[in-house]
Amino acid sequence: MARYSLRYVGDPVLREKAKDVTDIDGKLVKVARDMFPVMYDAPGIGLAAPQVGVSKRMFVYDFGDGPGILINPEVVESEGEWTYEEGCLSVPGLSWEITRPKQIHLVGLDIDGNEVSIEADELEARLYQHELDHLDGVLLLERLDDETRKEAMKTIRELDFQSMSKRQRAKIADDLSLP
Ligand code: NI
């Protein structure tokens, strides 16, 4: 059985600002490893630790180039604008067009504690920015304009992800024909 399960919109851990990782110990490595099956199973291309109830600044990803882990990530530079239909595993089956910087320069640590510096564009840049938001307790809903957010919140209240089974959530994603 999976050690962690996905947390959904309405779960208070998703609104917390996650704590900096001060020590990359065996426990943290295990959390990172255990996050991958949750992400692949969803399926998704990125997953932040708060989404499995761990309020630490770390996220995992795999957008087709193999698995990656970033710890204490920080955007040091961003440029341009890019609008993309964005979804979130914690708000399953729903997505919205969101505009964010197109290119970013991201720094952080890998799982061995080495400093990493990444120049990312479009989908890759989007993924990092989305996961970084999770570490600040920000869901994509907060990136919507007031009117769209109100509608989104109404839909989310009606769906009530918290009380749904995994099968029900999958069915809703299907019915809405969204990623
Ligand atoms: Ni998300």
PDB file of N, CA and C in Angstrom, residues 66-117:
ATOM      1  N   GLY A  66      12.669  11.877 -17.530  1.00  0.00           N
ATOM      2  CA  GLY A  66      13.112  11.115 -16.366  1.00  0.00           C
ATOM      3  C   GLY A  66      12.804  11.853 -15.074  1.00  0.00           C
ATOM      4  N   PRO A  67      12.876  11.132 -13.949  1.00  0.00           N
ATOM      5  CA  PRO A  67      12.490  11.713 -12.667  1.00  0.00           C
ATOM      6  C   PRO A  67      13.496  12.733 -12.140  1.00  0.00           C
ATOM      7  N   GLY A  68      12.981  13.770 -11.499  1.00  0.00           N
ATOM      8  CA  GLY A  68      13.833  14.790 -10.886  1.00  0.00           C
ATOM      9  C   GLY A  68      13.271  15.208  -9.536  1.00  0.00           C
ATOM     10  N   ILE A  69      14.165  15.690  -8.684  1.00  0.00           N
ATOM     11  CA  ILE A  69      13.776  16.173  -7.353  1.00  0.00           C
ATOM     12  C   ILE A  69      14.434  17.527  -7.137  1.00  0.00           C
ATOM     13  N   LEU A  70      13.679  18.496  -6.669  1.00  0.00           N
ATOM     14  CA  LEU A  70      14.260  19.798  -6.350  1.00  0.00           C
ATOM     15  C   LEU A  70      13.927  20.176  -4.916  1.00  0.00           C
ATOM     16  N   ILE A  71      14.936  20.654  -4.218  1.00  0.00           N
ATOM     17  CA  ILE A  71      14.802  21.016  -2.807  1.00  0.00           C
ATOM     18  C   ILE A  71      15.114  22.507  -2.640  1.00  0.00           C
ATOM     19  N   ASN A  72      14.354  23.178  -1.801  1.00  0.00           N
ATOM     20  CA  ASN A  72      14.489  24.617  -1.564  1.00  0.00           C
ATOM     21  C   ASN A  72      14.614  25.419  -2.862  1.00  0.00           C
ATOM     22  N   PRO A  73      13.739  25.167  -3.817  1.00  0.00           N
ATOM     23  CA  PRO A  73      13.833  25.862  -5.099  1.00  0.00           C
ATOM     24  C   PRO A  73      13.456  27.341  -4.982  1.00  0.00           C
ATOM     25  N   GLU A  74      14.038  28.117  -5.866  1.00  0.00           N
ATOM     26  CA  GLU A  74      13.824  29.564  -5.855  1.00  0.00           C
ATOM     27  C   GLU A  74      13.966  30.096  -7.277  1.00  0.00           C
ATOM     28  N   VAL A  75      13.037  30.926  -7.683  1.00  0.00           N
ATOM     29  CA  VAL A  75      13.150  31.562  -9.008  1.00  0.00           C
ATOM     30  C   VAL A  75      13.986  32.820  -8.833  1.00  0.00           C
ATOM     31  N   VAL A  76      15.095  32.914  -9.554  1.00  0.00           N
ATOM     32  CA  VAL A  76      15.957  34.088  -9.416  1.00  0.00           C
ATOM     33  C   VAL A  76      15.769  35.077 -10.566  1.00  0.00           C
ATOM     34  N   GLU A  77      15.152  34.607 -11.641  1.00  0.00           N
ATOM     35  CA  GLU A  77      14.918  35.486 -12.780  1.00  0.00           C
ATOM     36  C   GLU A  77      13.764  34.926 -13.599  1.00  0.00           C
ATOM     37  N   SER A  78      12.927  35.812 -14.104  1.00  0.00           N
ATOM     38  CA  SER A  78      11.872  35.320 -14.994  1.00  0.00           C
ATOM     39  C   SER A  78      11.648  36.320 -16.113  1.00  0.00           C
ATOM     40  N   GLU A  79      11.115  35.798 -17.238  1.00  0.00           N
ATOM     41  CA  GLU A  79      10.977  36.639 -18.420  1.00  0.00           C
ATOM     42  C   GLU A  79       9.791  36.204 -19.263  1.00  0.00           C
ATOM     43  N   GLY A  80       9.146  37.167 -19.883  1.00  0.00           N
ATOM     44  CA  GLY A  80       8.085  36.892 -20.844  1.00  0.00           C
ATOM     45  C   GLY A  80       6.782  36.473 -20.196  1.00  0.00           C
ATOM     46  N   GLU A  81       5.836  36.097 -21.033  1.00  0.00           N
ATOM     47  CA  GLU A  81       4.521  35.654 -20.575  1.00  0.00           C
ATOM     48  C   GLU A  81       4.087  34.480 -21.422  1.00  0.00           C
ATOM     49  N   TRP A  82       3.415  33.536 -20.811  1.00  0.00           N
ATOM     50  CA  TRP A  82       2.946  32.358 -21.547  1.00  0.00           C
ATOM     51  C   TRP A  82       1.641  31.901 -20.930  1.00  0.00           C
ATOM     52  N   THR A  83       0.619  31.748 -21.768  1.00  0.00           N
ATOM     53  CA  THR A  83      -0.677  31.295 -21.282  1.00  0.00           C
ATOM     54  C   THR A  83      -0.818  29.822 -21.614  1.00  0.00           C
ATOM     55  N   TYR A  84      -1.229  29.067 -20.613  1.00  0.00           N
ATOM     56  CA  TYR A  84      -1.283  27.611 -20.769  1.00  0.00           C
ATOM     57  C   TYR A  84      -2.428  27.067 -19.933  1.00  0.00           C
ATOM     58  N   GLU A  85      -3.091  26.052 -20.444  1.00  0.00           N
ATOM     59  CA  GLU A  85      -4.185  25.383 -19.734  1.00  0.00           C
ATOM     60  C   GLU A  85      -3.565  24.551 -18.610  1.00  0.00           C
ATOM     61  N   GLU A  86      -3.733  25.038 -17.394  1.00  0.00           N
ATOM     62  CA  GLU A  86      -3.030  24.447 -16.254  1.00  0.00           C
ATOM     63  C   GLU A  86      -3.987  23.687 -15.342  1.00  0.00           C
ATOM     64  N   GLY A  87      -3.564  22.531 -14.894  1.00  0.00           N
ATOM     65  CA  GLY A  87      -4.342  21.745 -13.944  1.00  0.00           C
ATOM     66  C   GLY A  87      -3.509  21.439 -12.719  1.00  0.00           C
ATOM     67  N   CYS A  88      -4.096  20.737 -11.764  1.00  0.00           N
ATOM     68  CA  CYS A  88      -3.394  20.418 -10.526  1.00  0.00           C
ATOM     69  C   CYS A  88      -3.948  19.106  -9.975  1.00  0.00           C
ATOM     70  N   LEU A  89      -3.070  18.230  -9.547  1.00  0.00           N
ATOM     71  CA  LEU A  89      -3.511  16.928  -9.023  1.00  0.00           C
ATOM     72  C   LEU A  89      -4.377  17.085  -7.776  1.00  0.00           C
ATOM     73  N   SER A  90      -4.243  18.198  -7.080  1.00  0.00           N
ATOM     74  CA  SER A  90      -5.037  18.432  -5.870  1.00  0.00           C
ATOM     75  C   SER A  90      -6.403  19.047  -6.187  1.00  0.00           C
ATOM     76  N   VAL A  91      -6.598  19.387  -7.464  1.00  0.00           N
ATOM     77  CA  VAL A  91      -7.899  19.890  -7.929  1.00  0.00           C
ATOM     78  C   VAL A  91      -8.248  19.068  -9.169  1.00  0.00           C
ATOM     79  N   PRO A  92      -8.477  17.765  -8.993  1.00  0.00           N
ATOM     80  CA  PRO A  92      -8.501  16.845 -10.125  1.00  0.00           C
ATOM     81  C   PRO A  92      -9.604  17.124 -11.144  1.00  0.00           C
ATOM     82  N   GLY A  93      -9.242  16.959 -12.411  1.00  0.00           N
ATOM     83  CA  GLY A  93     -10.219  17.044 -13.491  1.00  0.00           C
ATOM     84  C   GLY A  93     -10.535  18.443 -13.964  1.00  0.00           C
ATOM     85  N   LEU A  94     -10.001  19.462 -13.292  1.00  0.00           N
ATOM     86  CA  LEU A  94     -10.313  20.842 -13.679  1.00  0.00           C
ATOM     87  C   LEU A  94      -9.049  21.519 -14.188  1.00  0.00           C
ATOM     88  N   SER A  95      -9.219  22.459 -15.108  1.00  0.00           N
ATOM     89  CA  SER A  95      -8.054  23.214 -15.584  1.00  0.00           C
ATOM     90  C   SER A  95      -8.496  24.569 -16.094  1.00  0.00           C
ATOM     91  N   TRP A  96      -7.571  25.495 -16.075  1.00  0.00           N
ATOM     92  CA  TRP A  96      -7.865  26.871 -16.471  1.00  0.00           C
ATOM     93  C   TRP A  96      -6.664  27.442 -17.223  1.00  0.00           C
ATOM     94  N   GLU A  97      -6.958  28.403 -18.102  1.00  0.00           N
ATOM     95  CA  GLU A  97      -5.870  29.109 -18.786  1.00  0.00           C
ATOM     96  C   GLU A  97      -5.252  30.080 -17.795  1.00  0.00           C
ATOM     97  N   ILE A  98      -3.970  29.939 -17.591  1.00  0.00           N
ATOM     98  CA  ILE A  98      -3.273  30.808 -16.636  1.00  0.00           C
ATOM     99  C   ILE A  98      -2.024  31.366 -17.311  1.00  0.00           C
ATOM    100  N   THR A  99      -1.804  32.662 -17.110  1.00  0.00           N
ATOM    101  CA  THR A  99      -0.626  33.305 -17.681  1.00  0.00           C
ATOM    102  C   THR A  99       0.454  33.440 -16.601  1.00  0.00           C
ATOM    103  N   ARG A 100       1.629  32.980 -16.938  1.00  0.00           N
ATOM    104  CA  ARG A 100       2.778  33.101 -16.027  1.00  0.00           C
ATOM    105  C   ARG A 100       4.000  33.436 -16.869  1.00  0.00           C
ATOM    106  N   PRO A 101       5.119  33.800 -16.222  1.00  0.00           N
ATOM    107  CA  PRO A 101       6.345  34.010 -16.989  1.00  0.00           C
ATOM    108  C   PRO A 101       6.677  32.788 -17.857  1.00  0.00           C
ATOM    109  N   LYS A 102       7.208  33.069 -19.047  1.00  0.00           N
ATOM    110  CA  LYS A 102       7.496  31.991 -20.006  1.00  0.00           C
ATOM    111  C   LYS A 102       8.814  31.297 -19.702  1.00  0.00           C
ATOM    112  N   GLN A 103       9.795  32.080 -19.299  1.00  0.00           N
ATOM    113  CA  GLN A 103      11.114  31.513 -19.008  1.00  0.00           C
ATOM    114  C   GLN A 103      11.513  31.863 -17.580  1.00  0.00           C
ATOM    115  N   ILE A 104      12.138  30.925 -16.933  1.00  0.00           N
ATOM    116  CA  ILE A 104      12.632  31.215 -15.576  1.00  0.00           C
ATOM    117  C   ILE A 104      14.036  30.650 -15.383  1.00  0.00           C
ATOM    118  N   HIS A 105      14.730  31.268 -14.451  1.00  0.00           N
ATOM    119  CA  HIS A 105      16.004  30.724 -13.985  1.00  0.00           C
ATOM    120  C   HIS A 105      15.755  30.297 -12.545  1.00  0.00           C
ATOM    121  N   LEU A 106      15.923  29.024 -12.307  1.00  0.00           N
ATOM    122  CA  LEU A 106      15.592  28.430 -11.023  1.00  0.00           C
ATOM    123  C   LEU A 106      16.864  27.884 -10.378  1.00  0.00           C
ATOM    124  N   VAL A 107      17.002  28.118  -9.083  1.00  0.00           N
ATOM    125  CA  VAL A 107      18.117  27.500  -8.352  1.00  0.00           C
ATOM    126  C   VAL A 107      17.552  26.681  -7.195  1.00  0.00           C
ATOM    127  N   GLY A 108      18.328  25.747  -6.726  1.00  0.00           N
ATOM    128  CA  GLY A 108      17.896  24.906  -5.610  1.00  0.00           C
ATOM    129  C   GLY A 108      18.937  23.842  -5.351  1.00  0.00           C
ATOM    130  N   LEU A 109      18.508  22.776  -4.697  1.00  0.00           N
ATOM    131  CA  LEU A 109      19.422  21.674  -4.381  1.00  0.00           C
ATOM    132  C   LEU A 109      18.852  20.378  -4.944  1.00  0.00           C
ATOM    133  N   ASP A 110      19.750  19.475  -5.340  1.00  0.00           N
ATOM    134  CA  ASP A 110      19.278  18.147  -5.706  1.00  0.00           C
ATOM    135  C   ASP A 110      19.271  17.273  -4.453  1.00  0.00           C
ATOM    136  N   ILE A 111      18.924  16.011  -4.621  1.00  0.00           N
ATOM    137  CA  ILE A 111      18.742  15.125  -3.464  1.00  0.00           C
ATOM    138  C   ILE A 111      20.082  14.807  -2.762  1.00  0.00           C
ATOM    139  N   ASP A 112      21.202  15.080  -3.447  1.00  0.00           N
ATOM    140  CA  ASP A 112      22.510  14.881  -2.814  1.00  0.00           C
ATOM    141  C   ASP A 112      23.026  16.158  -2.162  1.00  0.00           C
ATOM    142  N   GLY A 113      22.212  17.210  -2.228  1.00  0.00           N
ATOM    143  CA  GLY A 113      22.613  18.478  -1.616  1.00  0.00           C
ATOM    144  C   GLY A 113      23.461  19.353  -2.521  1.00  0.00           C
ATOM    145  N   ASN A 114      23.613  18.944  -3.776  1.00  0.00           N
ATOM    146  CA  ASN A 114      24.377  19.772  -4.727  1.00  0.00           C
ATOM    147  C   ASN A 114      23.514  20.918  -5.227  1.00  0.00           C
ATOM    148  N   GLU A 115      24.159  22.084  -5.412  1.00  0.00           N
ATOM    149  CA  GLU A 115      23.418  23.227  -5.949  1.00  0.00           C
ATOM    150  C   GLU A 115      23.110  22.982  -7.421  1.00  0.00           C
ATOM    151  N   VAL A 116      21.879  23.283  -7.798  1.00  0.00           N
ATOM    152  CA  VAL A 116      21.509  23.169  -9.206  1.00  0.00           C
ATOM    153  C   VAL A 116      21.001  24.522  -9.701  1.00  0.00           C
ATOM    154  N   SER A 117      21.225  24.755 -10.977  1.00  0.00           N
ATOM    155  CA  SER A 117      20.806  25.997 -11.615  1.00  0.00           C
ATOM    156  C   SER A 117      20.175  25.602 -12.946  1.00  0.00           C
TER     157      SER A 117
END
